[in-house]
JSON list of C-alpha atoms in Angstrom, two decimals:
[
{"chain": "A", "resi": 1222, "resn": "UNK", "atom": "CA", "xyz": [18.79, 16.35, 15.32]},
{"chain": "A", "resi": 1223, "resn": "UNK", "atom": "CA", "xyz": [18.90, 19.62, 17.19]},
{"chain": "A", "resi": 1224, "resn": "UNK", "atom": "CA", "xyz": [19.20, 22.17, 15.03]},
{"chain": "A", "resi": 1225, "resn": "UNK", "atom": "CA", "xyz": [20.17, 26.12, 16.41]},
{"chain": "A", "resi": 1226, "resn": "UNK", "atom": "CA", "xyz": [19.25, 29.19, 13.19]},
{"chain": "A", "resi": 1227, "resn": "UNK", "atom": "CA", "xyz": [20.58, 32.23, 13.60]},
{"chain": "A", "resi": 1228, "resn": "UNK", "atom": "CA", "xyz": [19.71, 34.70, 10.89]},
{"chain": "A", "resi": 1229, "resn": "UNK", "atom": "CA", "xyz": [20.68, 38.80, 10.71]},
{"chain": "A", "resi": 1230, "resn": "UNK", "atom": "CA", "xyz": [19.01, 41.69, 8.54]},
{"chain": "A", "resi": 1231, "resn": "UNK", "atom": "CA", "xyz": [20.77, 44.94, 7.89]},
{"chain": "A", "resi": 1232, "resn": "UNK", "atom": "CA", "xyz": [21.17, 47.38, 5.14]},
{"chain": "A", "resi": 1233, "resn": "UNK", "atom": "CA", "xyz": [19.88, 50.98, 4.76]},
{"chain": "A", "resi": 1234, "resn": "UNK", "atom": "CA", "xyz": [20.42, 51.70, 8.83]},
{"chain": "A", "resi": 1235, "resn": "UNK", "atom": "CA", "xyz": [18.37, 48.83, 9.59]},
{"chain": "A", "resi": 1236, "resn": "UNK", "atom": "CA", "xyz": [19.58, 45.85, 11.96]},
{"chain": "A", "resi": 1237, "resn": "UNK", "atom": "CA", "xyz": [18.37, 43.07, 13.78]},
{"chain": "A", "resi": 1238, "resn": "UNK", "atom": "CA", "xyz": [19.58, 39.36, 14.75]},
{"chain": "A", "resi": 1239, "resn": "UNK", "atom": "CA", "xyz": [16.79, 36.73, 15.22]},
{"chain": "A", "resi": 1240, "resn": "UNK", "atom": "CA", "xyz": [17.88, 32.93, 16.70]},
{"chain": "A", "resi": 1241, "resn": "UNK", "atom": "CA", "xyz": [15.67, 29.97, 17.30]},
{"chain": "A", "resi": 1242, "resn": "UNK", "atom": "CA", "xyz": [16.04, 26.19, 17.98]},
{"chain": "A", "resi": 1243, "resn": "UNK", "atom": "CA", "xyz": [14.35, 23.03, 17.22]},
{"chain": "A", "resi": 1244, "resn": "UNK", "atom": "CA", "xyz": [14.48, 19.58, 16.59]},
{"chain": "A", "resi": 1245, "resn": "UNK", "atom": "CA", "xyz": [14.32, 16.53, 14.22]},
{"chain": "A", "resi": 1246, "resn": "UNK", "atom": "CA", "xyz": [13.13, 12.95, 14.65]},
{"chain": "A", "resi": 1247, "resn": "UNK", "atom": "CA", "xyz": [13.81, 10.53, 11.83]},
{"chain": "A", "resi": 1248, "resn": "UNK", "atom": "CA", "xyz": [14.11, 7.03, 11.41]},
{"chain": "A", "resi": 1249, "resn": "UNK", "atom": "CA", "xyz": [15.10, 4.67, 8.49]},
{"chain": "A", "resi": 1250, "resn": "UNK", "atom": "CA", "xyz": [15.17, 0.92, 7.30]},
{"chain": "A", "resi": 1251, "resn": "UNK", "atom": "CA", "xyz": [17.22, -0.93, 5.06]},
{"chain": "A", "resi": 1252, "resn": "UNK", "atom": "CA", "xyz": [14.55, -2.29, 3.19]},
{"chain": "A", "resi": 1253, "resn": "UNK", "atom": "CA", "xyz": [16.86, -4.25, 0.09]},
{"chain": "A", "resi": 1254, "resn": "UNK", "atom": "CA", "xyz": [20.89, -4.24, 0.44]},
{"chain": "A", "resi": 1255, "resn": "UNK", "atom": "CA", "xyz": [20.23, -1.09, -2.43]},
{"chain": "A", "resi": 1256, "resn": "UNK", "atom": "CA", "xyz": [17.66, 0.57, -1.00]},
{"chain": "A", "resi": 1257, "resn": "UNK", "atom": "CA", "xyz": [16.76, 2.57, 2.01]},
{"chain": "A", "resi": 1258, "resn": "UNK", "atom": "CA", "xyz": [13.41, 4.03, 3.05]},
{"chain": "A", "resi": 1259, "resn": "UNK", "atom": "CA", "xyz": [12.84, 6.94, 5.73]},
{"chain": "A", "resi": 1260, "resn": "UNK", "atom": "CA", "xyz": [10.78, 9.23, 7.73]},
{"chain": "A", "resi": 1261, "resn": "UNK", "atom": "CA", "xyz": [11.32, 12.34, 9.07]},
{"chain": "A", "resi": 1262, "resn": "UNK", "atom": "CA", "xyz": [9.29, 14.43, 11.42]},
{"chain": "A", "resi": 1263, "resn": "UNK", "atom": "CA", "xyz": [10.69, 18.17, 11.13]},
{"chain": "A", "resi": 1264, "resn": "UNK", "atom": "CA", "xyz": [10.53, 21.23, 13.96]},
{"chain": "A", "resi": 1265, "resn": "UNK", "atom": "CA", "xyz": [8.67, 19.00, 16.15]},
{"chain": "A", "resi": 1266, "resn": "UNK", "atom": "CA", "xyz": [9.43, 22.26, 18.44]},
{"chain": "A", "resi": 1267, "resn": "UNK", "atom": "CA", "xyz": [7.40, 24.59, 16.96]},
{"chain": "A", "resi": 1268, "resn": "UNK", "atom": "CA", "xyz": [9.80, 26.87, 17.66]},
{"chain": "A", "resi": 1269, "resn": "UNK", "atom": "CA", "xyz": [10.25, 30.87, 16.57]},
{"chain": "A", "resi": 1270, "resn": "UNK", "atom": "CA", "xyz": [12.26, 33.35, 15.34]},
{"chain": "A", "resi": 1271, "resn": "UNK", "atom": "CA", "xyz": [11.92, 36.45, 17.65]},
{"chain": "A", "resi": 1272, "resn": "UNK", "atom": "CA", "xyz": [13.12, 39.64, 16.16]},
{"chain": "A", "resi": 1273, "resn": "UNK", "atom": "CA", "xyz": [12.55, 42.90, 17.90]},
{"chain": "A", "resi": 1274, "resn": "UNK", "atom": "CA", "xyz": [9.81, 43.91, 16.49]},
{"chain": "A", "resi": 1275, "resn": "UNK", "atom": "CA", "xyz": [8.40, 40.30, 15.16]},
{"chain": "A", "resi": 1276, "resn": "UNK", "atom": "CA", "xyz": [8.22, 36.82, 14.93]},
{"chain": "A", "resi": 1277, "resn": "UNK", "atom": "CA", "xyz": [8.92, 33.88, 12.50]},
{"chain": "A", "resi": 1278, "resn": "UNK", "atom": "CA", "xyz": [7.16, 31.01, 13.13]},
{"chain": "A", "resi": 1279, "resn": "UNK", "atom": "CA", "xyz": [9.53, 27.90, 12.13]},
{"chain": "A", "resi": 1280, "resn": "UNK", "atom": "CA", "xyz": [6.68, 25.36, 10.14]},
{"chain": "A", "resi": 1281, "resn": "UNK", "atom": "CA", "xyz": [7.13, 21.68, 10.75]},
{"chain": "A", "resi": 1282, "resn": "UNK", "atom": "CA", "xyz": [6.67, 18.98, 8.13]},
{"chain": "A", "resi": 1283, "resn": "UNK", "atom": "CA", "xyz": [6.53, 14.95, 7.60]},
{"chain": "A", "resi": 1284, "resn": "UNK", "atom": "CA", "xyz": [9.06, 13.75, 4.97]},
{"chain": "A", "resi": 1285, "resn": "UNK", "atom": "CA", "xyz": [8.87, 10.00, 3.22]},
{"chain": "A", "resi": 1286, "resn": "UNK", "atom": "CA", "xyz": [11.30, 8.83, 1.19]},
{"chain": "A", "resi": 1287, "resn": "UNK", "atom": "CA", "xyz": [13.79, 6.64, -0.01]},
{"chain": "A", "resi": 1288, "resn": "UNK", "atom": "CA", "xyz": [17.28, 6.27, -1.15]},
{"chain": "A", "resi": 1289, "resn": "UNK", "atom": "CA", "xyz": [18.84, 3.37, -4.51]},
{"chain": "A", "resi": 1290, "resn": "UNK", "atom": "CA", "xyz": [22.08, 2.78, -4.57]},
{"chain": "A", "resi": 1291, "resn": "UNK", "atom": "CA", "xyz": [22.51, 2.63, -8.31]},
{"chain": "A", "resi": 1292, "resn": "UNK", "atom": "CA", "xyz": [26.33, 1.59, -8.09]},
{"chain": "A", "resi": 1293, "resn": "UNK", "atom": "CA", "xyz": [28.71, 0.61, -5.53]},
{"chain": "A", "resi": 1294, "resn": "UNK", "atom": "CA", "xyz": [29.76, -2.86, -4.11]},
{"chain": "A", "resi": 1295, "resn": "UNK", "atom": "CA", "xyz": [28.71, -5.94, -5.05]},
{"chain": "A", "resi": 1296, "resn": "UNK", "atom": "CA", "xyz": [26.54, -6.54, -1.88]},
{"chain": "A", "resi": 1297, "resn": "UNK", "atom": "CA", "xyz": [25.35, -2.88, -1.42]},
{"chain": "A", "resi": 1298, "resn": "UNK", "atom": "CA", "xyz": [24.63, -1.49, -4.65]},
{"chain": "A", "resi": 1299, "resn": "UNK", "atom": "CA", "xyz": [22.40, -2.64, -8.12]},
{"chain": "A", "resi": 1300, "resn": "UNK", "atom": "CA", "xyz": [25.48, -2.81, -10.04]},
{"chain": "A", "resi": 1301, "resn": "UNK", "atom": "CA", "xyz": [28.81, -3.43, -9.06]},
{"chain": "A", "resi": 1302, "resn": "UNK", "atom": "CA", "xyz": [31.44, -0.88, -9.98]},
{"chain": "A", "resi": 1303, "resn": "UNK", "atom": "CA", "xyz": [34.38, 0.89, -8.43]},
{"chain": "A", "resi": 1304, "resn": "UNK", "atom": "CA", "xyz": [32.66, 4.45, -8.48]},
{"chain": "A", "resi": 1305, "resn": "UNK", "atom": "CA", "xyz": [29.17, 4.99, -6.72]},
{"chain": "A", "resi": 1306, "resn": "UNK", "atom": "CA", "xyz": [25.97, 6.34, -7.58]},
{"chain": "A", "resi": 1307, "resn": "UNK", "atom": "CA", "xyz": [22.86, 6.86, -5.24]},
{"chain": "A", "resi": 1308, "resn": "UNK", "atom": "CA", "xyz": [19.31, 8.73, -6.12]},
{"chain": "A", "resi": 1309, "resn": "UNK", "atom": "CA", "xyz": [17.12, 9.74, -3.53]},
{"chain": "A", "resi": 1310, "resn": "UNK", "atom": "CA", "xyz": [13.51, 11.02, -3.67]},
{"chain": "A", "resi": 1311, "resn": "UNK", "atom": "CA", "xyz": [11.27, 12.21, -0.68]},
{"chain": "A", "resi": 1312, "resn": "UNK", "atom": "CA", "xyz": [8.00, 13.63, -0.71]},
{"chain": "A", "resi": 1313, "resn": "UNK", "atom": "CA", "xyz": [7.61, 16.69, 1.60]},
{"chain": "A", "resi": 1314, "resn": "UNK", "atom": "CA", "xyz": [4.07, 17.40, 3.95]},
{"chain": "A", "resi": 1315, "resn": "UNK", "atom": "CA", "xyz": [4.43, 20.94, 5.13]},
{"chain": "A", "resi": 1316, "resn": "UNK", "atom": "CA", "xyz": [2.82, 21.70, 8.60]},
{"chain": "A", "resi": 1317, "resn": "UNK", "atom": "CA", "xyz": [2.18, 17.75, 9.15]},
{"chain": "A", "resi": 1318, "resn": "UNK", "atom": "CA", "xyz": [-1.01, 17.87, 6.52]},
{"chain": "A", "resi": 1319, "resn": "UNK", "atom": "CA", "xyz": [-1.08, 13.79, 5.10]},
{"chain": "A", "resi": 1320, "resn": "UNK", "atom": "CA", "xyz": [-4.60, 14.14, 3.91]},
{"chain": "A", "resi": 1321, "resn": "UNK", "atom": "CA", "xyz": [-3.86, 17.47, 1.31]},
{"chain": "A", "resi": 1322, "resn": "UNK", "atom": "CA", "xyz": [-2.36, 16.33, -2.03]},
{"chain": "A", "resi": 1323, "resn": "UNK", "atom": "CA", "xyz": [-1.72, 20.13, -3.14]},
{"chain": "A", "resi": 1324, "resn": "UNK", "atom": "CA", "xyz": [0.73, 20.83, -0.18]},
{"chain": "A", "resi": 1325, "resn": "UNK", "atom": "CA", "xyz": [2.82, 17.59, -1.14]},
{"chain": "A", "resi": 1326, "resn": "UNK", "atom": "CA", "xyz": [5.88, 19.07, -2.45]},
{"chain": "A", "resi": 1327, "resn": "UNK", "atom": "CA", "xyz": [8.89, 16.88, -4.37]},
{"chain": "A", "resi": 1328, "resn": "UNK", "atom": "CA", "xyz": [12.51, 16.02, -3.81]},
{"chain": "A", "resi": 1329, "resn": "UNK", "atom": "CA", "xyz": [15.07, 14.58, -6.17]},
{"chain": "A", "resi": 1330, "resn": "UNK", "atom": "CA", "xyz": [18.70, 14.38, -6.28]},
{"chain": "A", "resi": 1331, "resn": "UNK", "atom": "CA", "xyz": [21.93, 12.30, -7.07]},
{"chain": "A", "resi": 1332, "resn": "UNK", "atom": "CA", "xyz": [24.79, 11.83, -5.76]},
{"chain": "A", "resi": 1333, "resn": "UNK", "atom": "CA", "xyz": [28.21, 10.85, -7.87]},
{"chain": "A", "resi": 1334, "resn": "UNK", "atom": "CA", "xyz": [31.47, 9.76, -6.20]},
{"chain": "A", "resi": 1335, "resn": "UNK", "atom": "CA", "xyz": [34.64, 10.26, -8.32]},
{"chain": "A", "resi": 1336, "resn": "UNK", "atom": "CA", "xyz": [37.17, 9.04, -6.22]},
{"chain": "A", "resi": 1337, "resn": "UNK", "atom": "CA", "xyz": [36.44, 7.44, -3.11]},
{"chain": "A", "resi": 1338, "resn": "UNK", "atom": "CA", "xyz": [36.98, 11.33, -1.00]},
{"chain": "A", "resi": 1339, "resn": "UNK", "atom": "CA", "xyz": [35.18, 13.25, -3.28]},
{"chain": "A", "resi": 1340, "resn": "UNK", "atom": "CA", "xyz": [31.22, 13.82, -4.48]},
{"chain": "A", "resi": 1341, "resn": "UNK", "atom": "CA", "xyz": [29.26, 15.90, -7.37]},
{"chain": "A", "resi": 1342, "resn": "UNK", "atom": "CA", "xyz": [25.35, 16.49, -6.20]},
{"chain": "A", "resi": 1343, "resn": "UNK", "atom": "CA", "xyz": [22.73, 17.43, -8.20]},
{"chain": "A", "resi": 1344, "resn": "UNK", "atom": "CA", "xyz": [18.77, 17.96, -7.99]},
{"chain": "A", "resi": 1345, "resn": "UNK", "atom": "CA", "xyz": [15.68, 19.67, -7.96]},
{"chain": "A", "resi": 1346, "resn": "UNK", "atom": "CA", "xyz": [13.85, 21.16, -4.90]},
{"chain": "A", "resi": 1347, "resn": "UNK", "atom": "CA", "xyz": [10.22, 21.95, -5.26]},
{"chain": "A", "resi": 1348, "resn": "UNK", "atom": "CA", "xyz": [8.68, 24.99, -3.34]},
{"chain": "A", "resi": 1349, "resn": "UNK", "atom": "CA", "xyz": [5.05, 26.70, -3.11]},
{"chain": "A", "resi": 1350, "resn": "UNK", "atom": "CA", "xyz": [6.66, 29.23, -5.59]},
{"chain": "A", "resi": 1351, "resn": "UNK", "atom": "CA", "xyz": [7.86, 26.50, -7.73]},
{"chain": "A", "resi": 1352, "resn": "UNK", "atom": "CA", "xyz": [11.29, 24.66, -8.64]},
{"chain": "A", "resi": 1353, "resn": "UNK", "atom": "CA", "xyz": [15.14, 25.16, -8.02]},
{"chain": "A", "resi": 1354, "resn": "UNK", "atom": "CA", "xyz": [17.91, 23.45, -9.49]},
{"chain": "A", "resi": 1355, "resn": "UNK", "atom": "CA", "xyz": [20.45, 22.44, -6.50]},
{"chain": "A", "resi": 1356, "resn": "UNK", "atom": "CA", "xyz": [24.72, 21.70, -6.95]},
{"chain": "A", "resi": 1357, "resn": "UNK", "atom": "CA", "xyz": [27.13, 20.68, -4.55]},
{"chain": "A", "resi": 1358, "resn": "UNK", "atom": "CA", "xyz": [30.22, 18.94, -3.92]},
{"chain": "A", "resi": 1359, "resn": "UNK", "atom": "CA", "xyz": [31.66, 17.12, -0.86]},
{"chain": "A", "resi": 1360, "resn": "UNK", "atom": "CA", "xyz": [35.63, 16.42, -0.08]},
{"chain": "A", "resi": 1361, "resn": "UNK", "atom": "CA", "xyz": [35.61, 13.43, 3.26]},
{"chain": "A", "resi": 1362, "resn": "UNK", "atom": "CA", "xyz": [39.08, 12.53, 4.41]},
{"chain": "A", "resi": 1363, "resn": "UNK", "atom": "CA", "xyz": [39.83, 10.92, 7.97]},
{"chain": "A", "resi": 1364, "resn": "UNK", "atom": "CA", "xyz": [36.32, 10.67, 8.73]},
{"chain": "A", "resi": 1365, "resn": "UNK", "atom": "CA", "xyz": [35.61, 14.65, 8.52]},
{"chain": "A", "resi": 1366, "resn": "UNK", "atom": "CA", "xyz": [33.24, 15.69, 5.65]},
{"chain": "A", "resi": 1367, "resn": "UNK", "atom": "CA", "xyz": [33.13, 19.30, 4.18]},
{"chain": "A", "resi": 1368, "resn": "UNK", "atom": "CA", "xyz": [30.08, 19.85, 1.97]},
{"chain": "A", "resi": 1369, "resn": "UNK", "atom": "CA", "xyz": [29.23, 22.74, -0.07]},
{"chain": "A", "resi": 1370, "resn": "UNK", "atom": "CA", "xyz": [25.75, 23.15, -1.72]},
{"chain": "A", "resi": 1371, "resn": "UNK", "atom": "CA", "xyz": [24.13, 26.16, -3.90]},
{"chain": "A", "resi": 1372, "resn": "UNK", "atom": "CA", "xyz": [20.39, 26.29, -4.31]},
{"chain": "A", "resi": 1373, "resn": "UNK", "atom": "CA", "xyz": [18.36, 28.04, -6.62]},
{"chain": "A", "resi": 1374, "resn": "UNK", "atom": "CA", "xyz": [15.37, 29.63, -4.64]},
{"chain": "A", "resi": 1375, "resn": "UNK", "atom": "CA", "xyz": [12.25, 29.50, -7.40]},
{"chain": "A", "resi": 1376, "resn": "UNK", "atom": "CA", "xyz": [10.14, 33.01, -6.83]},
{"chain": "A", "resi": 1377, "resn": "UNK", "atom": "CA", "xyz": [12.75, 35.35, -5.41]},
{"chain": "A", "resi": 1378, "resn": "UNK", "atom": "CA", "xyz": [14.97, 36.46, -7.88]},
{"chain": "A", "resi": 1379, "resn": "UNK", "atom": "CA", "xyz": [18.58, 37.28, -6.92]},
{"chain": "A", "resi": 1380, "resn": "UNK", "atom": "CA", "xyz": [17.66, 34.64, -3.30]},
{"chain": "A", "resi": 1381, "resn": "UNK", "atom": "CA", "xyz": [20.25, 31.61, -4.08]},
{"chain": "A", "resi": 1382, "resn": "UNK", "atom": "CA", "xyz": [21.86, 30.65, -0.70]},
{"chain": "A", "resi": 1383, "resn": "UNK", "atom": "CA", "xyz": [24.68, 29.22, -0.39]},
{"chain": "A", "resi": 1384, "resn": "UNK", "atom": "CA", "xyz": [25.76, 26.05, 2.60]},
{"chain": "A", "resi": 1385, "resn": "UNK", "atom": "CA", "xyz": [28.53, 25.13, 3.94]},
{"chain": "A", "resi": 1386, "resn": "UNK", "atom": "CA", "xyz": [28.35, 22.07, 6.22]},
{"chain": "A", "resi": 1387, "resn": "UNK", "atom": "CA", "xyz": [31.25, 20.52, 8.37]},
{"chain": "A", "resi": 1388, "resn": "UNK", "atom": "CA", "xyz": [30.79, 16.91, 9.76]},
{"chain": "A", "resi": 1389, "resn": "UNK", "atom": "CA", "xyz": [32.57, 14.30, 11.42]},
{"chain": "A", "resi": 1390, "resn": "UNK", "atom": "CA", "xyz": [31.38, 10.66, 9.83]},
{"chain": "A", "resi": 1391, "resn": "UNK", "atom": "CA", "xyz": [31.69, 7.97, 12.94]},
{"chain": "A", "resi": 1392, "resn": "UNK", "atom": "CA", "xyz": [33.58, 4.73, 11.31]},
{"chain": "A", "resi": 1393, "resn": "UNK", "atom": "CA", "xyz": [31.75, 1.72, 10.93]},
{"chain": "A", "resi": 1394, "resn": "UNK", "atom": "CA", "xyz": [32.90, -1.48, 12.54]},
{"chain": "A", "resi": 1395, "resn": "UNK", "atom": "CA", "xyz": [31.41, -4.90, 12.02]},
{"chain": "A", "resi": 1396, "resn": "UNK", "atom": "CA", "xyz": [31.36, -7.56, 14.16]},
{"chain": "A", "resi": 1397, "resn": "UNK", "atom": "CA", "xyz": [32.56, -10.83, 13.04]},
{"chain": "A", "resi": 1398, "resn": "UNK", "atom": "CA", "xyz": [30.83, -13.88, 14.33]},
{"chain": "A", "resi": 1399, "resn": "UNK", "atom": "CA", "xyz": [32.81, -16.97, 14.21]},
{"chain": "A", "resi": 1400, "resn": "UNK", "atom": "CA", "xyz": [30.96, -20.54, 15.16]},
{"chain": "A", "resi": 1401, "resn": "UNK", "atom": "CA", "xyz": [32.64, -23.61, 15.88]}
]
């Protein structure tokens, strides 16, 4: 992933406009036809927010995890069923540390289809300061996916950003091997 942040302050005559870019390397393997496992190295760039006066240095981390497909198809999933249902975990190591169990931070979440175009999220995002509760929901149709996610910031009161994500999902294609 490259990733581009562009964040601006302002209120009481102050401004300012910071920007920054970085990237992403991640990999993952289909371990069972329900389950997925990952890594993810994060702001292998180092990279920094410059402000006029300061700057923001962008932390990197390591991220393990994996993903069950609790329902689905019959070949992809635990249990078959016309709706699907996937649960994810990861375990977060800010700035790269493997070796420190009290920086190892925790992900959860869920993901619920209702129809086939449109997902309910849900989980919990753990933070130095502590724990936030996250929603979302996501409409796809013709391969373009809007998402929408709100996310409780533990330690800040009134901080609870909102994202809005647009995508464009490539289609899969198999290829069918036929032998004579």
């Amino acid at each position: 992933n490259l990733k581009l942040f562009n964040q601006a302050l302002s209120g009481g005559g102050y401004s300012d406009q910071a920007s920054a870019m970085s990237i992403d390397l991640g990999a993952n393997y289909q371990a069972l036809p329900w389950l997925k496992v990952g890594a993810v190295l994060q702001n292998l760039s180092g990279a920094t927010m410059k402000w006029s006066s300061s700057e923001d240095k962008l932390g990197g981390s390591y991220r393990l995890g994996g993903m069950v497909n609790i329902l689905g198809s019959s070949q992809e999933a635990l249990r078959e069923s016309p709706q699907s249902l996937k649960a994810g975990m990861d375990l977060e190591f800010p700035n790269g540390v493997l070796s420190s169990s009290n920086s190892m931070l925790l992900h959860l979440g869920a993901e619920y289809f209702l129809q086939k175009n449109i997902s309910l999220r849900a989980g919990i995002n753990q933070e130095a300061a502590g724990s936030g509760l996250t929603l979302g929901v996501g409409f796809l149709n013709g391969g373009f996916r809007f998402d929408y996610a709100f996310y409780q910031r533990p330690g800040l009161p009134g901080d609870a950003p909102h994202y809005f994500t647009l995508s464009y999902i490539v289609p899969r294609y198999y290829i069918i091997k036929y032998s004579t």
